[in-house]
């Protein structure tokens, strides 16, 4: 019977059929999904911090409303993804504990500081742009709830990317000092955005198995390359330069050649020694503790409501 279940699972994955929560799945498949979806959800929630810091200082009511909407969207992305992870038998409270205790990761990109208002535009343009490159293929990932969450998230992500790019366009039409501020932000966020896609394929322990299970559709390097090819023309149009002296169009391959990110820096950031790791996790822990009374009140109300129903 076990052999048939595995064969049935393999046939479904090979036929690009969705695996649903009640379907039989190898324990490794389930664990990989919990790991990836939970860390994806954590990334969305932690990702609210660098931009959230600028909501009160946005230069106009329009910019404040846009930024508020975007940060709220990220919270919603986190909730869709925690809900997708919970179909695998884990609980978001437990996943939050793992995040706060450093037993689960979140995207390295959010451990960098958002030092000027131009960072809000550059995060929208580069970070959400990279997230789109990584997330569009995930709309076809083999696990149903994850793929369906991605469809909705990708639609909102393209708004995020556009609002960031439009903000930068406005600043680049502004004063010399505004243009310099944009360029300085691009210089700080370019390489960390390339690192978002994960280590090089040769150093990626999970990629091979995730490709076999149809969890990953493309490799880390393939998506990184796709992001560079998509972004260089946008940088040219914006009038900014990208801080990579090896970036050059390769006529033979029809793609850009580019330099290597600093993988030592990446390892440091992923293991908790980035510029803002401590602050990000401390603020997540404080929000969780301060919000405990809200969760208790909601649970008490739900229980009372349930008892009233039972009477
Ligand atoms: N930051 C932190 N950790 C990273 C990382 C990054 N940028 N890239 C890789 N890692 C970790 C992996 O999680 C893995 O550690 P683990 O086994 O403890 O989880 C280890 O480094 C080795 O990497 P692998 O390439 O072997 O791991 P994966 O096969 O899981 O690939 C991934 C990494 C490409 C990030 C993949 O997990 C993925 O596609 N995840 C879903 C996408 C995601 O999480 N995106 C976050 C973007 S932020 C965002 O979307 C917010 C935006 O809306 C602003």
Short mmCIF file of C-alpha atoms and ligand atoms in Angstrom, two decimals:
data_model
loop_
_atom_site.label_atom_id
_atom_site.label_comp_id
_atom_site.label_asym_id
_atom_site.label_seq_id
_atom_site.Cartn_x
_atom_site.Cartn_y
_atom_site.Cartn_z
CA UNK A 1 0.00 0.00 0.00
CA UNK A 2 2.86 2.39 0.95
CA UNK A 3 4.46 1.80 -2.46
CA UNK A 4 1.17 2.64 -4.25
CA UNK A 5 0.78 5.86 -2.27
CA UNK A 6 4.30 6.98 -3.20
CA UNK A 7 3.70 6.00 -6.84
CA UNK A 8 0.41 7.89 -6.86
CA UNK A 9 2.11 10.98 -5.37
CA UNK A 10 4.96 10.79 -7.92
CA UNK A 11 2.46 10.45 -10.79
CA UNK A 12 0.55 13.51 -9.62
CA UNK A 13 3.72 15.62 -9.29
CA UNK A 14 5.01 14.44 -12.69
CA UNK A 15 1.63 15.33 -14.25
CA UNK A 16 1.86 18.77 -12.56
CA UNK A 17 -1.32 18.03 -10.63
CA UNK A 18 -1.79 19.93 -7.39
CA UNK A 19 -1.11 18.08 -4.12
CA UNK A 20 -3.85 19.02 -1.65
CA UNK A 21 -3.63 18.92 2.18
CA UNK A 22 -5.63 15.68 2.51
CA UNK A 23 -3.57 13.87 -0.16
CA UNK A 24 -0.89 11.42 0.99
CA UNK A 25 2.56 13.05 0.83
CA UNK A 26 6.08 11.99 1.84
CA UNK A 27 6.99 13.36 5.30
CA UNK A 28 9.99 15.17 3.74
CA UNK A 29 7.68 16.95 1.30
CA UNK A 30 5.47 18.16 4.15
CA UNK A 31 8.46 19.27 6.25
CA UNK A 32 10.02 21.16 3.33
CA UNK A 33 6.73 22.95 2.68
CA UNK A 34 6.31 23.90 6.35
CA UNK A 35 9.89 25.24 6.36
CA UNK A 36 9.56 27.25 3.14
CA UNK A 37 5.99 28.57 3.59
CA UNK A 38 6.58 29.50 7.25
CA UNK A 39 9.82 31.35 6.39
CA UNK A 40 8.07 33.04 3.50
CA UNK A 41 5.30 34.18 5.88
CA UNK A 42 7.87 35.36 8.46
CA UNK A 43 9.57 37.38 5.69
CA UNK A 44 6.34 39.20 4.88
CA UNK A 45 5.71 40.12 8.51
CA UNK A 46 9.29 41.18 9.31
CA UNK A 47 9.31 42.99 5.94
CA UNK A 48 6.72 45.44 7.33
CA UNK A 49 9.39 47.04 9.56
CA UNK A 50 11.83 48.80 7.17
CA UNK A 51 9.00 50.51 5.26
CA UNK A 52 6.75 50.89 8.28
CA UNK A 53 9.44 53.14 9.77
CA UNK A 54 8.65 55.71 7.05
CA UNK A 55 4.84 55.84 7.26
CA UNK A 56 4.85 58.73 9.76
CA UNK A 57 7.48 60.63 7.73
CA UNK A 58 6.00 60.20 4.24
CA UNK A 59 6.29 63.53 2.34
CA UNK A 60 2.59 63.78 1.36
CA UNK A 61 -0.80 62.36 2.27
CA UNK A 62 -0.82 60.47 -1.07
CA UNK A 63 2.57 58.87 -0.36
CA UNK A 64 1.49 58.05 3.21
CA UNK A 65 -1.73 56.36 1.98
CA UNK A 66 0.19 54.31 -0.61
CA UNK A 67 2.82 53.21 1.88
CA UNK A 68 0.20 52.36 4.51
CA UNK A 69 -1.65 50.21 1.95
CA UNK A 70 1.54 48.43 0.95
CA UNK A 71 2.62 47.63 4.52
CA UNK A 72 -0.90 46.39 5.31
CA UNK A 73 -0.72 44.19 2.16
CA UNK A 74 2.48 42.59 3.50
CA UNK A 75 0.65 41.68 6.73
CA UNK A 76 -2.08 40.11 4.60
CA UNK A 77 0.52 38.14 2.61
CA UNK A 78 1.88 36.82 5.88
CA UNK A 79 -1.60 35.73 6.98
CA UNK A 80 -2.37 33.95 3.66
CA UNK A 81 0.94 32.08 3.99
CA UNK A 82 0.46 31.14 7.67
CA UNK A 83 -2.99 29.85 6.68
CA UNK A 84 -1.39 27.79 3.86
CA UNK A 85 1.20 26.40 6.32
CA UNK A 86 -1.56 25.50 8.81
CA UNK A 87 -3.15 23.14 6.26
CA UNK A 88 -0.04 20.99 6.92
CA UNK A 89 -0.82 20.58 10.60
CA UNK A 90 1.28 23.35 12.14
CA UNK A 91 -0.06 26.35 14.04
CA UNK A 92 0.87 30.00 13.41
CA UNK A 93 1.46 30.61 17.14
CA UNK A 94 4.06 27.83 17.15
CA UNK A 95 5.63 29.14 13.92
CA UNK A 96 5.84 32.63 15.47
CA UNK A 97 7.62 31.12 18.51
CA UNK A 98 10.15 29.45 16.18
CA UNK A 99 10.75 32.79 14.42
CA UNK A 100 11.17 34.73 17.68
CA UNK A 101 13.49 32.06 19.10
CA UNK A 102 15.61 32.09 15.94
CA UNK A 103 14.70 28.49 15.05
CA UNK A 104 13.19 29.59 11.73
CA UNK A 105 14.48 32.12 9.21
CA UNK A 106 13.09 35.08 7.32
CA UNK A 107 14.45 36.74 4.18
CA UNK A 108 17.93 38.22 4.61
CA UNK A 109 16.88 41.38 2.77
CA UNK A 110 14.95 42.79 5.75
CA UNK A 111 18.05 42.91 7.94
CA UNK A 112 19.25 46.02 6.11
CA UNK A 113 18.30 49.53 7.32
CA UNK A 114 15.94 51.88 5.44
CA UNK A 115 18.03 55.04 5.98
CA UNK A 116 16.31 57.58 3.69
CA UNK A 117 12.88 58.04 2.10
CA UNK A 118 14.37 56.90 -1.25
CA UNK A 119 14.75 53.47 0.40
CA UNK A 120 10.94 53.17 0.30
CA UNK A 121 11.05 53.51 -3.50
CA UNK A 122 14.08 51.26 -3.90
CA UNK A 123 12.54 48.55 -1.69
CA UNK A 124 9.37 48.66 -3.83
CA UNK A 125 11.35 48.60 -7.09
CA UNK A 126 14.14 46.10 -6.25
CA UNK A 127 12.92 44.03 -3.27
CA UNK A 128 9.34 43.62 -4.48
CA UNK A 129 10.72 43.22 -8.03
CA UNK A 130 12.93 40.36 -6.83
CA UNK A 131 10.01 38.94 -4.84
CA UNK A 132 7.91 38.94 -8.04
CA UNK A 133 10.64 37.04 -9.95
CA UNK A 134 10.76 34.49 -7.14
CA UNK A 135 7.00 34.26 -6.54
CA UNK A 136 5.51 34.10 -10.05
CA UNK A 137 6.91 30.58 -10.63
CA UNK A 138 5.58 29.63 -7.17
CA UNK A 139 2.05 30.13 -8.53
CA UNK A 140 2.73 26.74 -10.19
CA UNK A 141 4.25 25.05 -7.13
CA UNK A 142 2.92 21.53 -6.55
CA UNK A 143 1.22 22.23 -3.19
CA UNK A 144 -2.29 23.64 -3.83
CA UNK A 145 -2.75 26.07 -0.90
CA UNK A 146 0.73 27.60 -1.46
CA UNK A 147 0.18 28.05 -5.22
CA UNK A 148 -3.24 29.65 -4.66
CA UNK A 149 -1.86 32.04 -2.01
CA UNK A 150 0.86 33.05 -4.51
CA UNK A 151 -1.66 34.05 -7.21
CA UNK A 152 -3.23 36.69 -4.95
CA UNK A 153 0.13 37.81 -3.52
CA UNK A 154 1.68 38.28 -6.99
CA UNK A 155 -1.17 40.57 -8.08
CA UNK A 156 -0.57 42.84 -5.07
CA UNK A 157 3.23 42.59 -5.46
CA UNK A 158 3.13 44.16 -8.93
CA UNK A 159 1.32 47.19 -7.44
CA UNK A 160 4.10 47.33 -4.80
CA UNK A 161 6.82 47.29 -7.44
CA UNK A 162 5.13 49.95 -9.59
CA UNK A 163 4.50 52.37 -6.74
CA UNK A 164 8.17 52.11 -5.76
CA UNK A 165 9.40 52.72 -9.29
CA UNK A 166 7.01 55.67 -9.75
CA UNK A 167 8.23 57.20 -6.46
CA UNK A 168 11.83 56.98 -7.72
CA UNK A 169 10.86 58.44 -11.12
CA UNK A 170 9.44 61.50 -9.30
CA UNK A 171 12.58 61.89 -7.19
CA UNK A 172 14.85 61.55 -10.24
CA UNK A 173 12.97 64.47 -11.83
CA UNK A 174 13.66 66.46 -8.67
CA UNK A 175 16.79 68.19 -7.35
CA UNK A 176 20.38 67.01 -7.65
CA UNK A 177 20.33 66.02 -3.97
CA UNK A 178 17.17 63.92 -4.50
CA UNK A 179 18.86 62.17 -7.42
CA UNK A 180 21.95 61.53 -5.28
CA UNK A 181 19.75 60.12 -2.48
CA UNK A 182 18.14 57.66 -4.93
CA UNK A 183 21.52 56.56 -6.30
CA UNK A 184 22.90 56.06 -2.77
CA UNK A 185 19.88 53.88 -1.86
CA UNK A 186 20.29 51.81 -5.06
CA UNK A 187 23.95 51.27 -4.15
CA UNK A 188 22.94 49.89 -0.73
CA UNK A 189 20.08 47.63 -1.87
CA UNK A 190 21.34 46.14 -5.15
CA UNK A 191 23.55 43.33 -3.85
CA UNK A 192 21.24 42.36 -0.92
CA UNK A 193 18.40 42.09 -3.49
CA UNK A 194 20.44 39.57 -5.50
CA UNK A 195 21.09 37.61 -2.31
CA UNK A 196 17.31 37.29 -1.73
CA UNK A 197 17.25 34.48 -4.31
CA UNK A 198 19.37 32.28 -2.03
CA UNK A 199 22.88 30.83 -2.29
CA UNK A 200 24.36 29.76 -5.64
CA UNK A 201 22.82 26.51 -6.91
CA UNK A 202 26.07 24.67 -6.12
CA UNK A 203 25.65 25.67 -2.43
CA UNK A 204 21.89 25.13 -2.21
CA UNK A 205 21.20 21.92 -0.24
CA UNK A 206 17.42 22.08 -0.79
CA UNK A 207 17.12 22.94 -4.48
CA UNK A 208 17.53 19.51 -6.08
CA UNK A 209 14.89 17.80 -3.94
CA UNK A 210 12.55 20.84 -4.12
CA UNK A 211 12.76 20.76 -7.93
CA UNK A 212 12.00 17.01 -7.93
CA UNK A 213 8.92 17.58 -5.75
CA UNK A 214 7.77 20.48 -7.91
CA UNK A 215 7.99 22.79 -4.88
CA UNK A 216 10.62 24.87 -6.67
CA UNK A 217 10.07 25.49 -10.38
CA UNK A 218 13.37 27.26 -11.12
CA UNK A 219 16.77 27.28 -9.42
CA UNK A 220 18.08 30.20 -7.31
CA UNK A 221 20.63 31.23 -9.98
CA UNK A 222 18.06 31.07 -12.81
CA UNK A 223 15.69 33.43 -10.96
CA UNK A 224 18.54 35.75 -9.94
CA UNK A 225 19.62 36.00 -13.56
CA UNK A 226 16.01 36.66 -14.66
CA UNK A 227 15.78 39.49 -12.11
CA UNK A 228 19.01 41.12 -13.39
CA UNK A 229 17.85 40.88 -17.01
CA UNK A 230 14.52 42.49 -16.07
CA UNK A 231 15.96 45.22 -13.85
CA UNK A 232 18.95 46.62 -15.79
CA UNK A 233 16.77 48.29 -18.47
CA UNK A 234 14.58 49.76 -15.67
CA UNK A 235 17.71 51.21 -14.02
CA UNK A 236 18.78 52.74 -17.35
CA UNK A 237 15.31 54.31 -17.78
CA UNK A 238 15.43 55.65 -14.23
CA UNK A 239 18.86 57.14 -14.82
CA UNK A 240 20.64 55.29 -12.01
CA UNK A 241 23.73 53.07 -12.25
CA UNK A 242 23.95 49.62 -10.61
CA UNK A 243 27.00 49.07 -8.36
CA UNK A 244 28.47 46.12 -10.29
CA UNK A 245 31.51 46.86 -12.52
CA UNK A 246 31.15 43.38 -14.08
CA UNK A 247 27.58 44.01 -15.25
CA UNK A 248 27.64 43.82 -19.05
CA UNK A 249 25.31 42.67 -21.85
CA UNK A 250 26.41 39.35 -23.29
CA UNK A 251 25.39 39.32 -26.96
CA UNK A 252 25.97 35.57 -27.33
CA UNK A 253 23.79 34.52 -24.39
CA UNK A 254 21.29 37.37 -24.78
CA UNK A 255 21.55 37.97 -21.04
CA UNK A 256 23.60 40.17 -18.71
CA UNK A 257 26.81 38.89 -17.18
CA UNK A 258 27.25 40.16 -13.63
CA UNK A 259 29.51 39.87 -10.59
CA UNK A 260 29.22 37.57 -7.60
CA UNK A 261 27.36 38.76 -4.46
CA UNK A 262 29.41 38.66 -1.24
CA UNK A 263 28.38 35.20 -0.01
CA UNK A 264 30.33 35.67 3.24
CA UNK A 265 28.10 38.69 3.99
CA UNK A 266 25.04 36.60 3.06
CA UNK A 267 26.06 33.83 5.50
CA UNK A 268 26.60 36.42 8.24
CA UNK A 269 23.20 38.02 7.65
CA UNK A 270 21.36 34.67 7.47
CA UNK A 271 23.02 33.54 10.71
CA UNK A 272 21.81 36.63 12.56
CA UNK A 273 24.76 39.04 12.24
CA UNK A 274 23.31 41.47 9.69
CA UNK A 275 23.02 45.24 10.30
CA UNK A 276 19.48 45.06 11.77
CA UNK A 277 18.81 41.40 12.73
CA UNK A 278 18.58 42.02 16.47
CA UNK A 279 16.24 44.98 16.12
CA UNK A 280 13.93 43.16 13.67
CA UNK A 281 13.47 40.12 15.91
CA UNK A 282 13.21 42.22 19.10
CA UNK A 283 10.42 44.29 17.57
CA UNK A 284 8.62 41.14 16.40
CA UNK A 285 8.88 39.67 19.91
CA UNK A 286 7.66 42.94 21.52
CA UNK A 287 4.68 43.13 19.13
CA UNK A 288 3.82 39.49 19.90
CA UNK A 289 3.98 40.05 23.66
CA UNK A 290 2.10 43.38 23.54
CA UNK A 291 -0.57 41.78 21.38
CA UNK A 292 -1.16 38.81 23.71
CA UNK A 293 -4.18 40.47 25.33
CA UNK A 294 -5.84 40.90 21.90
CA UNK A 295 -5.42 37.19 21.13
CA UNK A 296 -6.76 36.23 24.60
CA UNK A 297 -9.76 38.56 24.24
CA UNK A 298 -10.54 37.20 20.76
CA UNK A 299 -10.28 33.61 22.04
CA UNK A 300 -12.51 34.38 25.07
CA UNK A 301 -15.11 35.98 22.81
CA UNK A 302 -14.98 33.03 20.39
CA UNK A 303 -15.41 30.55 23.29
CA UNK A 304 -18.35 32.50 24.75
CA UNK A 305 -19.87 32.76 21.28
CA UNK A 306 -19.44 29.00 20.78
CA UNK A 307 -21.08 28.27 24.20
CA UNK A 308 -24.03 30.55 23.32
CA UNK A 309 -24.41 28.59 20.07
CA UNK A 310 -24.35 25.23 21.93
CA UNK A 311 -27.11 26.26 24.40
N1 LIG B 1 17.29 34.80 3.44
C1 LIG B 1 17.32 33.93 4.48
N2 LIG B 1 17.58 32.61 4.36
C2 LIG B 1 17.80 32.14 3.12
C3 LIG B 1 17.76 32.97 1.98
C4 LIG B 1 17.50 34.35 2.19
N3 LIG B 1 17.46 35.22 1.18
N4 LIG B 1 18.01 32.19 0.89
C5 LIG B 1 18.21 30.95 1.35
N5 LIG B 1 18.08 30.92 2.68
C6 LIG B 1 18.25 29.74 3.54
C7 LIG B 1 17.22 28.68 3.20
O1 LIG B 1 16.01 28.91 3.93
C8 LIG B 1 17.96 27.42 3.66
O2 LIG B 1 17.93 27.35 5.08
P1 LIG B 1 16.88 26.36 5.81
O3 LIG B 1 17.12 24.99 5.21
O4 LIG B 1 17.23 26.45 7.26
O5 LIG B 1 15.50 26.89 5.49
C9 LIG B 1 19.42 27.73 3.30
O6 LIG B 1 19.51 29.16 3.24
C10 LIG B 1 19.87 27.11 2.00
O7 LIG B 1 19.16 27.71 0.93
P2 LIG B 1 18.41 26.81 -0.18
O8 LIG B 1 18.54 27.51 -1.48
O9 LIG B 1 18.90 25.39 -0.09
O10 LIG B 1 16.92 26.86 0.40
P3 LIG B 1 15.55 26.87 -0.45
O11 LIG B 1 15.54 25.73 -1.43
O12 LIG B 1 14.48 26.94 0.56
O13 LIG B 1 15.61 28.23 -1.31
C11 LIG B 1 14.44 30.35 -1.24
C12 LIG B 1 15.58 29.49 -0.65
C13 LIG B 1 14.77 30.64 -2.72
C14 LIG B 1 14.34 31.64 -0.44
C15 LIG B 1 13.14 29.53 -1.15
O14 LIG B 1 12.95 29.11 0.18
C16 LIG B 1 11.92 30.32 -1.59
O15 LIG B 1 11.69 30.49 -2.78
N6 LIG B 1 11.11 30.75 -0.60
C17 LIG B 1 9.87 31.41 -0.90
C18 LIG B 1 10.12 32.83 -1.30
C19 LIG B 1 10.46 33.70 -0.12
O16 LIG B 1 10.59 33.29 1.00
N7 LIG B 1 10.60 34.98 -0.43
C20 LIG B 1 10.84 35.96 0.59
C21 LIG B 1 10.89 37.27 -0.14
S1 LIG B 1 10.48 38.53 0.92
C22 LIG B 1 8.93 38.94 0.41
O17 LIG B 1 8.33 38.23 -0.36
C23 LIG B 1 8.36 40.20 0.91
C24 LIG B 1 8.12 41.11 -0.29
O18 LIG B 1 6.72 41.09 -0.48
C25 LIG B 1 8.59 42.50 0.02
#
